[in-house]
C-alpha cells in the first residue's frame, strides 16, 4: 500500500497535465510507441543477427522500413483524427476525479484481472463476428490482415471502426467496474503491452505466454497463427474462449 501510495502521490504532482484534454492521446501514443520500440530494433537487426532471428516466428519473412512507416503513419492518423477528438469530448462531458488515496495492491491485481478478462471476452466476440460475417470482414477488419507475418507496428494497423470500437471496450470497462484511476492507467498500459507483444512476431523466452502456465495464455505464436490462417485463435490473449468454441489452433 505504501509503495503504491508513493507512486500515486508522485503521479498527482502532475494532476494539471492529467486533466488536460491532450493527455489521453499523448499517453496512448507515447506508451504504444515505447512498447513497439524494442521490437522495431529486433526487426532491424534480425536479418543480420542469427541469435535474434532464431526467435522470429516466421523466420523467412522480414520487416521493411516501408512497412513500418506505413503502419506508423496510419496509427498517427487514427490518433489525430479519431482518438484525440473523442478524448476532448470525454474530457468535456465526464471530468476525471483523482482521489488522494491509492488503491490497495490486492485490489489493483483483482481489478486488472477483471478488466483484462472482460476485454478478452469482448474482443473475442467482436473478432469472431468480424471474421464470420463477410461484410464486416471486408468493410472493417480486412485492413488489419494486410500483413500475414506480424510485427509490432502492425498492432494498430486498422481502420477507424476497429480502432474506435475496440478502444471503446478498453475505455468503458474500467468505468463499468469502478476501478481506481491508477488501476485504469495500469490497465491501459498492460493492455497495450500485451497487444504489441501479440503482434511482435517473436517467441521470446520471457514472453507472457511462457510465464502463464497450462496453456491458458496464447501470446505471439497464438496470434501469429491467426494472421496466417484467418479462421482460428480469435481471442486476443487467453485461450479459454477459443477452446470453448472450437476455434483454437496451435502452431
PDB file of C-alpha atoms in Angstrom, residues 14-25 82-98 171 175 184:
ATOM      1  CA  UNK A  14       1.153  16.293 -12.446  1.00  0.00           C
ATOM      2  CA  UNK A  15      -2.607  16.458 -11.909  1.00  0.00           C
ATOM      3  CA  UNK A  16      -2.949  19.543 -14.122  1.00  0.00           C
ATOM      4  CA  UNK A  17      -1.423  17.578 -17.003  1.00  0.00           C
ATOM      5  CA  UNK A  18      -3.611  14.557 -16.235  1.00  0.00           C
ATOM      6  CA  UNK A  19      -6.702  16.738 -16.500  1.00  0.00           C
ATOM      7  CA  UNK A  20      -5.641  18.153 -19.859  1.00  0.00           C
ATOM      8  CA  UNK A  21      -7.716  17.067 -22.902  1.00  0.00           C
ATOM      9  CA  UNK A  22      -4.404  16.330 -24.615  1.00  0.00           C
ATOM     10  CA  UNK A  23      -3.267  13.797 -22.003  1.00  0.00           C
ATOM     11  CA  UNK A  24      -5.216  10.683 -23.156  1.00  0.00           C
ATOM     12  CA  UNK A  25      -3.984  10.819 -26.740  1.00  0.00           C
ATOM     13  CA  UNK A  82     -10.393   9.981 -34.159  1.00  0.00           C
ATOM     14  CA  UNK A  83      -8.866   9.347 -30.733  1.00  0.00           C
ATOM     15  CA  UNK A  84      -7.984  12.971 -29.988  1.00  0.00           C
ATOM     16  CA  UNK A  85     -11.442  14.449 -30.782  1.00  0.00           C
ATOM     17  CA  UNK A  86     -13.125  11.737 -28.712  1.00  0.00           C
ATOM     18  CA  UNK A  87     -10.763  12.303 -25.798  1.00  0.00           C
ATOM     19  CA  UNK A  88     -11.654  16.007 -25.887  1.00  0.00           C
ATOM     20  CA  UNK A  89     -15.376  15.164 -25.807  1.00  0.00           C
ATOM     21  CA  UNK A  90     -14.795  12.764 -22.932  1.00  0.00           C
ATOM     22  CA  UNK A  91     -12.814  15.443 -21.076  1.00  0.00           C
ATOM     23  CA  UNK A  92     -15.671  17.913 -21.584  1.00  0.00           C
ATOM     24  CA  UNK A  93     -18.592  15.650 -20.675  1.00  0.00           C
ATOM     25  CA  UNK A  94     -17.018  13.497 -17.956  1.00  0.00           C
ATOM     26  CA  UNK A  95     -14.222  15.193 -15.983  1.00  0.00           C
ATOM     27  CA  UNK A  96     -11.977  12.700 -14.196  1.00  0.00           C
ATOM     28  CA  UNK A  97     -11.788  12.705 -10.414  1.00  0.00           C
ATOM     29  CA  UNK A  98      -8.445  11.828  -8.805  1.00  0.00           C
ATOM     30  CA  UNK A 171     -12.124   2.728 -22.162  1.00  0.00           C
ATOM     31  CA  UNK A 175     -15.720   2.725 -15.689  1.00  0.00           C
ATOM     32  CA  UNK A 184      -7.182   2.339 -15.081  1.00  0.00           C
TER      33      UNK A 184
END
